[in-house]
Amino acid sequence: MKEKILEYLEKSIESLQEEGRFPADFDLAKIKIEYPDYGRGDYATGLALQAAKIIKKSPMEAASILKEEIEKQQPKEFEKIEIASPGFINFFVSEKFLLKEMEKILEEGKDYGRGKKNGKTVLIDYSSVNIAKPFGIGHLRSTIIGQAIYNLYEFLGWKAIGDNHLGDWGTQYGKLSYQIFEKKLKDLPLKDYSKELAGLTIAELEKIYVDFHQEAENNPEMIESAREWFKKLEQGDKAAKTIWNACVKISMEEFAKIYDLLGIKIDNAIGESFYLDKTESVIKEAKKKGFAKQSQGALIFEYPKDDLPPAMLLKSDEASTYFARDLAALKYRIDKWKPELFVYEVGVEQNLHIRQVFLAAELLGWAEEDRLIHVAHGLYRASEGKFSTRKGQTIHLEEVLEEAIMRAGKLIEASEQSKILPEEKEELSKIIGIGAIKYNDLSQHYSKGIIFDWDRMLNLKGNSAPYLQYTAVRCQSLINKAKTLQRPGLCKLSLEERAVLGALFKFSEIVAEAAKTFSPNLLCSFAYELAQKYNLFYEKCPILKSKEKDFRLSLTEAVVQILGISLSLLGIKIPKKM
Ligand code: ARG
């Protein structure tokens, strides 16, 4: 409908231009269509406010001129078009259109709004956790948002490819190998390494890494030894490789537990190490095209006109770099999947690095700027006192998820009319707890810092996953109770019914917008609004005992469908009971 309104407005301006009542150079791209507040129609534009100055009229006059021009085109889609102070034009979609859309929702069910296969591919780099470190809360954001973006694109007909760019390489593994060797393996024969390492946990690996830094403060020569260990690793040294393999294995098992809890499965997990032998040809290409330069023994990628600070391709000891591996990964992805679009869901703190990778790819002629997207999420901030961080260091994700599940369990216990059987509680706590974590993250724009507020996250009456889950469950149980469902005849709509229909109508537009702007939060606000409108309707309008029963049940079913699709795109499950 936004498109349609845009067309009407463009035509209006064109005909005003022909009559000489509107300047010819007006930029049509400036027209914005918005979703107004309740009671002000389904769509609105502030175009007249901009146009007023240009045509030297008051905003209200400009609005009425535009409205007249639109009405000359006899649009069938609207019940009415209203002008509202200080100069907005509000569009009210006709009931006939809204009801037709509801029928479509009921007919198409789960496939409503799904796009046809468009033959295009989007590559999404997300999660991208680091080996030998705990799955941090920062990576949680990348995982949740990346997955939602993946789901949105796939829903719209794209072929989506997820790639978990595992951080499994880098100088830190030199430090780790050195320390592990010194503390655990020094006196053992190589053949016993694996056995000795098998019992290590991620927490121990993390501690070993921290210990290294502490000890190195007084023994700076350790840094040099660690560098040598990394070099050995890059050259494929047996001992170094064995230690590294063990670290990868321990980490992957640990991460699998978390992905499992989150219900997330990423198509590929190609670690940085995979690209080691692929950096060479990338470096060659950069040299050939004149971007690589020797600098203080290292090899750097230089950006013309000093657009960005140089990035390191090779260290002075020939060790490979994060940047070179990332470039090689991008090249590999282009060759393998030929994606139209690349989405890197990586924290904002890596902004410079990602810009360097993307600009290098452009300069090398691999991909244009508008195909390379950095979805740079903001940081997590724990609101004070809400959860403690062990030793005040990295927040451990597993603990956070477990806490969410535990709190969800309490929520279930506290709800009085709960008919949840003890054996159902565990699964339900998981669905609610994990849903709450995901929704908390997704419902705010990715660029914003996220605050953990357990009470808000699990508030059954607020903008939270449990609220939406509860609404969906309640709708479904109404439908189950009704047993037979007749298609309604036409009836007069109440204000509340009209509001629900108006909300449903926007679904497809919102999904498209959320994908285009990589903003799952738009879908969250949509779902919240829909649930609120439905709940208002539920309070005000009797359903099963009314003579509009058929229509009201159909409306309820449409809401279940749309809430269901929305939550599944967000990766949030709906329980059977709640
Ligand atoms: N493993 C990196 C980190 O945790 C994130 C990788 C993001 N993706 C990429 N292609 N650089 O810092």
Coordinates of C-alpha atoms and ligand atoms in Angstrom, one line a residue:
M1 CA 0.0 0.0 0.0
K2 CA 2.9 2.4 0.7
E3 CA 3.9 2.0 -3.0
K4 CA 0.4 2.7 -4.1
I5 CA 0.1 5.8 -2.0
L6 CA 3.5 6.9 -3.3
E7 CA 2.1 6.5 -6.8
Y8 CA -0.9 8.6 -6.1
L9 CA 1.2 11.3 -4.6
E10 CA 3.7 11.3 -7.5
K11 CA 0.9 11.5 -10.0
S12 CA -0.7 14.4 -8.0
I13 CA 2.6 16.3 -8.1
E14 CA 3.1 15.6 -11.7
S15 CA -0.3 17.0 -12.7
L16 CA 0.3 20.1 -10.4
Q17 CA 3.6 20.5 -12.2
E18 CA 1.9 20.4 -15.6
E19 CA -0.5 23.1 -14.5
G20 CA 2.5 25.2 -13.3
R21 CA 1.3 25.0 -9.6
F22 CA 4.3 23.1 -8.4
P23 CA 8.0 23.6 -9.1
A24 CA 9.3 21.2 -11.8
D25 CA 12.5 20.4 -9.9
F26 CA 10.8 18.9 -6.8
D27 CA 12.6 15.8 -5.7
L28 CA 10.0 13.0 -5.6
A29 CA 12.4 10.9 -3.5
K30 CA 11.7 13.2 -0.6
I31 CA 8.2 11.8 -0.2
K32 CA 7.9 9.7 3.0
I33 CA 5.0 7.6 3.9
E34 CA 4.6 6.7 7.6
Y35 CA 2.5 4.7 9.9
P36 CA 0.7 7.3 12.0
D37 CA -0.5 6.9 15.6
Y38 CA -3.7 5.2 16.3
G39 CA -6.8 7.1 15.1
R40 CA -4.9 9.0 12.4
G41 CA -5.4 6.5 9.7
D42 CA -3.3 3.6 8.4
Y43 CA -0.8 5.7 6.5
A44 CA 0.2 9.3 6.6
T45 CA 2.5 11.7 4.8
G46 CA 4.0 15.0 5.9
L47 CA 4.6 15.9 2.3
A48 CA 2.4 19.0 2.5
L49 CA 4.6 20.3 5.3
Q50 CA 7.6 20.3 3.0
A51 CA 5.7 21.4 -0.1
A52 CA 4.1 24.4 1.7
K53 CA 7.2 26.5 1.7
I54 CA 8.0 25.7 -1.9
I55 CA 4.5 26.7 -3.2
K56 CA 4.2 29.5 -0.7
K57 CA 1.0 28.3 0.9
S58 CA 0.2 27.3 4.4
P59 CA 0.7 23.6 5.2
M60 CA -3.0 23.0 5.6
E61 CA -3.7 24.6 2.2
A62 CA -0.9 22.6 0.6
A63 CA -2.4 19.4 2.2
S64 CA -5.8 20.2 0.8
I65 CA -4.5 20.9 -2.7
L66 CA -2.7 17.5 -2.6
K67 CA -5.7 15.8 -1.2
E68 CA -7.9 17.1 -4.0
E69 CA -5.4 15.9 -6.6
I70 CA -5.3 12.5 -5.1
E71 CA -9.1 12.3 -5.0
K72 CA -9.3 13.2 -8.7
Q73 CA -7.6 9.9 -9.3
Q74 CA -10.5 8.2 -7.6
P75 CA -8.5 5.8 -5.5
K76 CA -10.5 2.8 -4.5
E77 CA -8.2 1.7 -1.6
F78 CA -9.4 4.2 0.9
E79 CA -12.4 4.8 3.0
K80 CA -11.3 8.4 3.5
I81 CA -8.4 10.7 3.2
E82 CA -8.2 13.3 6.0
I83 CA -6.1 16.4 6.6
A84 CA -4.8 16.8 10.1
S85 CA -3.1 19.8 11.6
P86 CA -0.5 21.0 11.1
G87 CA -0.7 19.6 7.5
F88 CA -0.6 15.8 7.5
I89 CA -2.5 13.8 5.0
N90 CA -4.0 10.7 6.6
F91 CA -5.1 7.7 4.6
F92 CA -7.7 5.2 5.9
V93 CA -7.7 1.9 4.1
S94 CA -11.2 0.7 3.2
E95 CA -12.7 -2.1 5.2
K96 CA -13.2 -4.1 2.0
F97 CA -9.5 -4.1 1.4
L98 CA -8.7 -5.0 5.0
L99 CA -11.2 -7.9 5.0
K100 CA -9.8 -9.2 1.7
E101 CA -6.4 -9.3 3.2
M102 CA -7.6 -11.2 6.2
E103 CA -9.1 -13.8 3.9
K104 CA -5.8 -14.1 2.1
I105 CA -4.1 -14.7 5.4
L106 CA -6.6 -17.4 6.3
E107 CA -6.2 -19.0 2.9
E108 CA -2.4 -19.0 2.7
G109 CA -1.8 -19.8 6.3
K110 CA 1.9 -20.2 7.1
D111 CA 2.9 -19.2 3.6
Y112 CA 1.2 -15.8 3.7
G113 CA 3.7 -13.1 2.8
R114 CA 6.3 -15.6 1.7
G115 CA 8.2 -14.4 -1.4
K116 CA 8.7 -16.4 -4.6
K117 CA 12.2 -17.7 -5.1
N118 CA 14.1 -14.8 -6.6
G119 CA 17.3 -16.5 -7.6
K120 CA 19.4 -14.2 -5.5
T121 CA 21.8 -15.2 -2.8
V122 CA 22.7 -13.4 0.5
L123 CA 25.7 -14.4 2.5
I124 CA 25.4 -13.8 6.2
D125 CA 28.5 -13.8 8.4
Y126 CA 27.2 -14.2 11.9
S127 CA 27.9 -15.5 15.4
S128 CA 31.6 -15.9 14.5
V129 CA 32.8 -17.0 17.9
N130 CA 36.4 -17.4 19.0
I131 CA 38.0 -20.8 19.8
A132 CA 39.3 -21.2 23.3
K133 CA 37.2 -18.4 24.6
P134 CA 33.8 -18.7 26.2
F135 CA 30.9 -17.9 24.0
G136 CA 30.5 -14.3 25.0
I137 CA 27.4 -12.3 25.4
G138 CA 28.6 -10.1 22.6
H139 CA 28.5 -13.0 20.2
L140 CA 25.0 -13.7 21.3
R141 CA 23.8 -10.5 19.7
S142 CA 25.5 -11.4 16.4
T143 CA 24.0 -14.9 16.6
I144 CA 20.4 -13.8 17.3
I145 CA 20.3 -10.8 15.0
G146 CA 22.2 -12.6 12.2
Q147 CA 19.8 -15.5 12.4
A148 CA 16.7 -13.2 12.2
I149 CA 18.2 -11.5 9.2
Y150 CA 18.8 -14.9 7.6
N151 CA 15.2 -15.9 8.3
L152 CA 13.8 -12.7 6.8
Y153 CA 15.7 -13.0 3.6
E154 CA 14.9 -16.6 3.2
F155 CA 11.3 -15.9 3.8
L156 CA 11.3 -13.3 1.1
G157 CA 12.6 -15.7 -1.5
W158 CA 16.4 -15.3 -1.3
K159 CA 18.8 -18.1 -1.0
A160 CA 20.4 -17.4 2.4
I161 CA 23.8 -18.8 3.3
G162 CA 25.0 -18.5 6.9
D163 CA 28.6 -18.7 7.7
N164 CA 30.0 -18.8 11.2
H165 CA 33.4 -17.2 10.6
L166 CA 35.1 -19.0 13.6
G167 CA 38.0 -17.2 15.1
D168 CA 40.3 -20.1 15.2
W169 CA 43.5 -18.5 14.2
G170 CA 45.8 -15.6 15.3
T171 CA 48.7 -14.8 17.6
Q172 CA 46.6 -15.6 20.6
Y173 CA 46.8 -19.3 19.7
G174 CA 50.6 -18.9 19.9
K175 CA 50.2 -17.7 23.5
L176 CA 47.8 -20.5 24.3
S177 CA 50.0 -23.2 22.8
Y178 CA 53.0 -21.9 24.6
Q179 CA 51.3 -21.8 27.9
I180 CA 49.6 -25.2 27.6
F181 CA 52.9 -26.7 26.5
E182 CA 54.8 -25.2 29.4
K183 CA 52.2 -26.1 32.1
K184 CA 50.9 -29.4 30.9
L185 CA 52.9 -31.1 28.2
K186 CA 56.5 -30.3 28.5
D187 CA 57.5 -33.7 30.0
L188 CA 55.2 -35.8 27.9
P189 CA 55.8 -37.5 24.6
L190 CA 53.9 -36.1 21.7
K191 CA 51.7 -39.2 21.4
D192 CA 50.2 -38.5 24.9
Y193 CA 49.3 -34.8 24.2
S194 CA 45.8 -35.5 23.0
K195 CA 44.9 -37.6 26.0
E196 CA 46.3 -35.0 28.4
L197 CA 44.3 -32.2 26.7
A198 CA 41.0 -34.1 26.3
G199 CA 39.9 -33.2 29.8
L200 CA 40.4 -29.4 29.5
T201 CA 37.4 -27.1 29.6
I202 CA 36.8 -23.8 28.0
A203 CA 37.0 -22.1 31.4
E204 CA 40.5 -23.6 31.9
L205 CA 41.6 -22.5 28.5
E206 CA 40.4 -19.0 29.3
K207 CA 42.3 -19.1 32.6
I208 CA 45.5 -20.4 30.8
Y209 CA 45.2 -17.4 28.5
V210 CA 44.8 -14.9 31.3
D211 CA 47.6 -16.5 33.3
F212 CA 49.9 -16.1 30.3
H213 CA 49.4 -12.4 30.3
Q214 CA 49.9 -12.1 34.0
E215 CA 53.1 -14.1 33.9
A216 CA 54.4 -12.3 30.8
E217 CA 54.3 -9.0 32.6
N218 CA 57.3 -10.1 34.5
N219 CA 58.8 -12.3 31.8
P220 CA 58.6 -10.4 28.6
E221 CA 60.5 -13.0 26.8
M222 CA 57.4 -15.2 26.9
I223 CA 55.9 -12.9 24.2
E224 CA 58.7 -13.8 21.9
S225 CA 58.3 -17.5 22.6
A226 CA 54.5 -17.2 22.0
R227 CA 55.2 -15.6 18.6
E228 CA 57.5 -18.5 17.8
W229 CA 54.7 -21.0 18.7
F230 CA 52.3 -19.2 16.4
K231 CA 54.9 -19.4 13.7
K232 CA 55.2 -23.1 14.3
L233 CA 51.5 -23.4 14.1
E234 CA 51.3 -21.6 10.8
Q235 CA 54.0 -23.9 9.5
G236 CA 52.1 -26.9 10.5
D237 CA 54.3 -28.1 13.4
K238 CA 53.0 -31.4 14.9
A239 CA 53.0 -30.4 18.5
A240 CA 51.5 -27.0 17.9
K241 CA 48.8 -28.5 15.7
T242 CA 47.9 -31.1 18.2
I243 CA 47.3 -28.5 20.9
W244 CA 45.3 -26.4 18.6
N245 CA 43.2 -29.2 17.4
A246 CA 42.3 -30.0 21.0
C247 CA 41.3 -26.4 21.7
V248 CA 39.1 -26.4 18.6
K249 CA 37.4 -29.6 19.7
I250 CA 36.8 -28.5 23.3
S251 CA 35.4 -25.2 22.1
M252 CA 33.1 -26.6 19.4
E253 CA 31.6 -29.0 21.8
E254 CA 30.9 -26.2 24.2
F255 CA 29.4 -23.9 21.5
A256 CA 27.2 -26.8 20.3
K257 CA 25.5 -26.8 23.7
I258 CA 24.8 -23.1 23.4
Y259 CA 23.5 -23.2 19.8
D260 CA 21.4 -26.1 20.8
L261 CA 19.9 -24.1 23.7
L262 CA 19.3 -21.2 21.4
G263 CA 17.8 -23.5 18.7
I264 CA 20.2 -22.1 16.1
K265 CA 22.0 -24.0 13.4
I266 CA 24.3 -22.2 11.1
D267 CA 24.8 -23.6 7.6
N268 CA 28.6 -23.3 7.6
A269 CA 31.3 -22.9 10.2
I270 CA 34.4 -22.1 8.2
G271 CA 37.1 -21.0 10.5
E272 CA 39.8 -18.4 9.8
S273 CA 42.4 -21.2 9.6
F274 CA 40.7 -22.5 6.4
Y275 CA 41.8 -19.3 4.7
L276 CA 45.5 -19.6 5.6
D277 CA 46.6 -21.0 2.2
K278 CA 44.2 -18.6 0.4
T279 CA 45.8 -15.4 1.7
E280 CA 48.7 -15.8 -0.7
S281 CA 46.8 -15.3 -3.9
V282 CA 44.9 -12.4 -2.4
I283 CA 48.1 -10.7 -1.4
K284 CA 49.4 -11.3 -4.9
E285 CA 46.4 -9.6 -6.4
A286 CA 46.7 -6.7 -4.0
K287 CA 50.4 -6.3 -5.0
K288 CA 49.6 -6.6 -8.7
K289 CA 46.9 -3.9 -8.5
G290 CA 49.2 -1.6 -6.6
F291 CA 47.6 -1.6 -3.2
A292 CA 50.2 -3.6 -1.2
K293 CA 53.3 -1.9 0.2
Q294 CA 56.2 -2.8 2.3
S295 CA 56.2 -0.9 5.6
Q296 CA 58.7 -1.4 8.4
G297 CA 59.1 -5.0 7.5
A298 CA 55.4 -5.7 7.3
L299 CA 53.2 -5.7 4.2
I300 CA 50.3 -3.3 4.3
F301 CA 47.2 -2.6 2.2
E302 CA 47.2 1.1 1.4
Y303 CA 44.0 3.0 0.6
P304 CA 44.3 5.8 -2.0
K305 CA 43.6 9.3 -0.8
D306 CA 44.1 8.2 2.8
D307 CA 40.5 7.1 2.9
L308 CA 41.3 4.7 5.7
P309 CA 44.4 3.9 7.7
P310 CA 46.4 1.1 6.1
A311 CA 45.6 -2.5 7.0
M312 CA 48.1 -5.2 7.6
L313 CA 48.4 -8.0 5.1
L314 CA 51.4 -9.8 6.6
K315 CA 53.3 -9.2 9.8
S316 CA 57.0 -8.5 9.8
D317 CA 57.6 -12.1 10.8
E318 CA 55.5 -13.3 7.9
A319 CA 52.6 -14.3 10.2
S320 CA 49.2 -14.0 8.6
T321 CA 46.7 -11.4 9.8
Y322 CA 43.0 -11.2 10.7
F323 CA 42.6 -8.7 7.8
A324 CA 44.2 -10.9 5.2
R325 CA 42.2 -13.9 6.3
D326 CA 39.0 -11.8 6.1
L327 CA 39.8 -10.7 2.6
A328 CA 40.5 -14.3 1.6
A329 CA 37.2 -15.3 3.1
L330 CA 35.3 -12.7 1.1
K331 CA 37.0 -13.8 -2.1
Y332 CA 36.2 -17.4 -1.3
R333 CA 32.6 -16.6 -0.7
I334 CA 32.3 -14.6 -3.9
D335 CA 33.7 -17.5 -5.9
K336 CA 31.8 -20.2 -4.2
W337 CA 28.3 -18.7 -3.7
K338 CA 28.3 -15.6 -5.9
P339 CA 26.1 -13.7 -3.5
E340 CA 24.3 -10.5 -4.5
L341 CA 24.5 -9.3 -0.9
F342 CA 27.0 -9.7 1.9
V343 CA 25.8 -9.1 5.4
Y344 CA 28.4 -9.1 8.2
E345 CA 26.8 -9.1 11.6
V346 CA 29.8 -8.0 13.7
G347 CA 30.0 -5.7 16.7
V348 CA 30.5 -2.0 16.2
E349 CA 33.9 -2.1 17.8
Q350 CA 35.2 -3.7 14.6
N351 CA 33.9 -1.0 12.4
L352 CA 37.3 0.1 11.1
H353 CA 38.3 -3.4 10.4
I354 CA 35.2 -4.2 8.4
R355 CA 35.4 -1.0 6.5
Q356 CA 39.0 -1.8 5.6
V357 CA 37.9 -5.3 4.4
F358 CA 35.0 -3.9 2.4
L359 CA 36.8 -1.0 0.8
A360 CA 39.7 -3.3 -0.1
A361 CA 37.2 -5.6 -1.8
E362 CA 35.8 -2.7 -3.7
L363 CA 39.2 -1.4 -4.8
L364 CA 40.2 -4.9 -5.9
G365 CA 37.1 -4.8 -8.1
W366 CA 35.4 -7.8 -6.3
A367 CA 32.1 -6.2 -5.2
E368 CA 30.4 -2.8 -5.2
E369 CA 29.9 -0.8 -2.0
D370 CA 26.1 -1.3 -1.8
R371 CA 26.4 -5.1 -1.8
L372 CA 28.6 -5.1 1.3
I373 CA 26.7 -4.5 4.5
H374 CA 28.0 -4.2 8.0
V375 CA 25.3 -4.7 10.6
A376 CA 27.2 -3.3 13.4
H377 CA 25.5 -4.2 16.7
G378 CA 26.0 -2.1 19.8
L379 CA 27.4 -3.5 23.0
Y380 CA 25.7 -5.3 25.8
R381 CA 25.5 -3.4 29.0
A382 CA 24.5 -5.1 32.2
S383 CA 22.4 -2.8 34.2
E384 CA 24.1 -2.7 37.5
G385 CA 23.3 -5.3 40.1
K386 CA 21.2 -7.3 37.7
F387 CA 23.7 -10.0 37.2
S388 CA 27.2 -10.4 38.5
T389 CA 30.0 -11.3 36.3
R390 CA 32.3 -13.8 37.8
K391 CA 35.5 -11.9 38.7
G392 CA 34.0 -8.9 36.9
Q393 CA 35.3 -10.3 33.6
T394 CA 33.6 -11.6 30.5
I395 CA 30.0 -12.5 31.1
H396 CA 29.4 -16.1 30.5
L397 CA 26.6 -16.8 28.1
E398 CA 25.7 -20.2 29.4
E399 CA 25.1 -18.8 32.9
V400 CA 22.9 -16.0 31.4
L401 CA 20.8 -18.5 29.4
E402 CA 20.4 -20.7 32.4
E403 CA 19.4 -17.8 34.5
A404 CA 16.8 -16.9 31.9
I405 CA 15.4 -20.4 31.9
M406 CA 15.4 -20.5 35.7
R407 CA 13.5 -17.2 35.9
A408 CA 11.0 -18.3 33.3
G409 CA 10.4 -21.4 35.5
K410 CA 9.6 -19.1 38.4
L411 CA 7.3 -17.1 36.2
I412 CA 5.4 -20.3 35.3
E413 CA 5.1 -21.3 39.0
A414 CA 3.9 -17.9 40.0
S415 CA 1.0 -17.8 37.4
E416 CA -2.0 -19.0 39.4
Q417 CA -4.2 -20.4 36.8
S418 CA -1.3 -22.3 35.3
K419 CA -2.3 -25.8 34.1
I420 CA 1.3 -26.7 33.4
L421 CA 2.2 -30.3 34.4
P422 CA 5.5 -30.7 36.2
E423 CA 6.9 -32.7 33.2
E424 CA 6.0 -29.9 30.8
K425 CA 7.7 -27.3 32.9
E426 CA 11.3 -27.7 31.7
E427 CA 10.5 -27.4 28.0
L428 CA 8.2 -24.5 28.6
S429 CA 10.8 -22.6 30.7
K430 CA 13.2 -23.0 27.9
I431 CA 10.8 -21.7 25.3
I432 CA 10.0 -18.7 27.5
G433 CA 13.4 -18.0 28.8
I434 CA 15.2 -18.2 25.5
G435 CA 12.4 -16.4 23.8
A436 CA 12.8 -13.6 26.3
I437 CA 16.5 -13.3 25.7
K438 CA 16.1 -13.2 21.9
Y439 CA 13.2 -10.7 22.0
N440 CA 15.0 -8.4 24.3
D441 CA 17.9 -8.3 21.9
L442 CA 15.9 -8.1 18.7
S443 CA 13.3 -5.6 19.8
Q444 CA 15.8 -2.8 20.0
H445 CA 17.6 -1.5 17.0
Y446 CA 20.8 -3.4 16.5
S447 CA 23.0 -0.3 16.7
K448 CA 21.8 0.4 20.2
G449 CA 23.5 -0.9 23.3
I450 CA 21.3 -3.6 25.0
I451 CA 20.5 -3.5 28.6
F452 CA 19.6 -6.6 30.6
D453 CA 16.6 -6.0 32.7
W454 CA 15.2 -9.4 33.7
D455 CA 11.9 -7.9 35.0
R456 CA 11.2 -6.2 31.7
M457 CA 12.3 -9.2 29.6
L458 CA 10.0 -11.5 31.4
N459 CA 7.1 -9.1 32.0
L460 CA 3.9 -10.9 30.9
K461 CA 2.2 -7.6 30.4
G462 CA 4.9 -5.7 28.6
N463 CA 6.8 -5.5 25.4
S464 CA 8.3 -8.9 25.8
A465 CA 8.4 -12.4 24.2
P466 CA 6.3 -14.0 27.0
Y467 CA 3.6 -11.4 26.3
L468 CA 3.5 -12.3 22.6
Q469 CA 3.8 -16.0 23.3
Y470 CA 0.9 -15.7 25.8
T471 CA -1.2 -13.8 23.3
A472 CA -0.6 -16.4 20.6
V473 CA -1.4 -19.3 23.0
R474 CA -4.6 -17.7 24.1
C475 CA -5.8 -17.1 20.5
Q476 CA -5.0 -20.7 19.6
S477 CA -6.9 -22.1 22.6
L478 CA -9.9 -20.0 21.6
I479 CA -9.8 -21.5 18.2
N480 CA -9.5 -25.0 19.6
K481 CA -12.4 -24.4 21.8
A482 CA -14.6 -23.3 18.9
K483 CA -14.1 -26.5 17.0
T484 CA -16.0 -25.6 13.8
L485 CA -15.0 -22.5 12.1
Q486 CA -17.4 -20.9 9.6
R487 CA -16.3 -18.2 7.2
P488 CA -18.0 -15.0 8.2
G489 CA -20.4 -13.0 6.2
L490 CA -19.9 -9.3 6.0
C491 CA -20.6 -7.4 9.2
K492 CA -20.2 -4.0 10.7
L493 CA -16.7 -3.7 12.2
S494 CA -16.2 -2.4 15.8
L495 CA -13.3 0.0 16.4
E496 CA -11.3 -2.7 18.0
E497 CA -11.8 -5.1 15.1
R498 CA -10.9 -2.4 12.7
A499 CA -7.7 -1.8 14.6
V500 CA -6.7 -5.4 14.5
L501 CA -7.3 -5.6 10.8
G502 CA -5.3 -2.5 10.2
A503 CA -2.4 -4.0 12.0
L504 CA -2.6 -7.3 10.1
F505 CA -2.6 -5.4 6.9
K506 CA 0.9 -4.0 7.5
F507 CA 2.6 -7.4 7.9
S508 CA 4.1 -7.8 4.5
E509 CA 5.3 -4.3 4.3
I510 CA 7.0 -4.5 7.6
V511 CA 8.8 -7.8 6.7
A512 CA 10.1 -6.2 3.5
E513 CA 11.2 -3.1 5.4
A514 CA 12.8 -5.1 8.2
A515 CA 14.8 -7.1 5.6
K516 CA 15.8 -4.2 3.6
T517 CA 17.1 -2.2 6.6
F518 CA 18.4 -5.3 8.5
S519 CA 16.1 -4.3 11.3
P520 CA 14.3 -7.2 12.9
N521 CA 13.2 -4.7 15.6
L522 CA 10.6 -3.4 13.1
L523 CA 9.0 -6.8 13.1
C524 CA 9.1 -6.9 16.9
S525 CA 7.3 -3.6 17.2
F526 CA 4.8 -4.8 14.6
A527 CA 4.1 -8.0 16.5
Y528 CA 3.8 -6.1 19.8
E529 CA 1.3 -3.7 18.2
L530 CA -0.7 -6.5 16.8
A531 CA -0.8 -8.3 20.1
Q532 CA -1.9 -5.2 21.9
K533 CA -4.6 -4.4 19.4
Y534 CA -5.8 -8.0 19.6
N535 CA -5.8 -8.0 23.4
L536 CA -7.8 -4.8 23.4
F537 CA -10.3 -6.4 21.1
Y538 CA -10.4 -9.5 23.3
E539 CA -11.2 -7.4 26.4
K540 CA -13.9 -5.4 24.7
C541 CA -15.6 -7.8 22.4
P542 CA -17.1 -11.1 23.4
I543 CA -16.2 -13.8 21.0
L544 CA -17.6 -17.3 21.5
K545 CA -21.0 -16.0 22.7
S546 CA -21.5 -13.3 20.3
K547 CA -23.5 -13.4 17.1
E548 CA -20.3 -12.2 15.3
K549 CA -18.6 -15.3 16.5
D550 CA -17.6 -16.5 13.1
F551 CA -15.9 -13.3 12.1
R552 CA -14.3 -12.8 15.5
L553 CA -12.8 -16.3 15.4
S554 CA -11.6 -15.8 11.9
L555 CA -9.9 -12.6 13.0
T556 CA -8.4 -14.5 15.9
E557 CA -7.1 -17.2 13.5
A558 CA -5.5 -14.6 11.3
V559 CA -3.8 -13.1 14.3
V560 CA -2.4 -16.5 15.3
Q561 CA -1.1 -17.0 11.8
I562 CA 0.6 -13.6 11.6
L563 CA 2.0 -13.8 15.2
G564 CA 3.2 -17.3 14.4
I565 CA 5.1 -16.2 11.2
S566 CA 6.5 -13.2 12.9
L567 CA 7.8 -15.0 15.9
S568 CA 9.2 -17.8 13.8
L569 CA 11.1 -15.3 11.7
L570 CA 12.5 -13.9 15.0
G571 CA 13.5 -17.4 16.0
I572 CA 11.1 -17.4 18.9
K573 CA 9.0 -20.5 19.6
I574 CA 5.4 -20.5 20.7
P575 CA 4.5 -23.0 23.4
K576 CA 1.4 -25.2 23.1
K577 CA 0.2 -24.1 26.6
M578 CA 1.2 -21.3 28.8
Ligands
ARG1 N1 35.7 -13.7 15.6 C1 35.6 -12.3 15.5 C2 35.5 -11.8 16.9 O1 34.9 -12.3 17.8 C3 34.4 -11.8 14.7 C4 34.5 -12.2 13.3 C5 33.5 -11.4 12.5 N2 33.5 -11.7 11.1 C6 34.4 -11.4 10.2 N3 34.3 -11.8 9.0 N4 35.5 -10.7 10.6 O2 36.1 -10.7 17.2

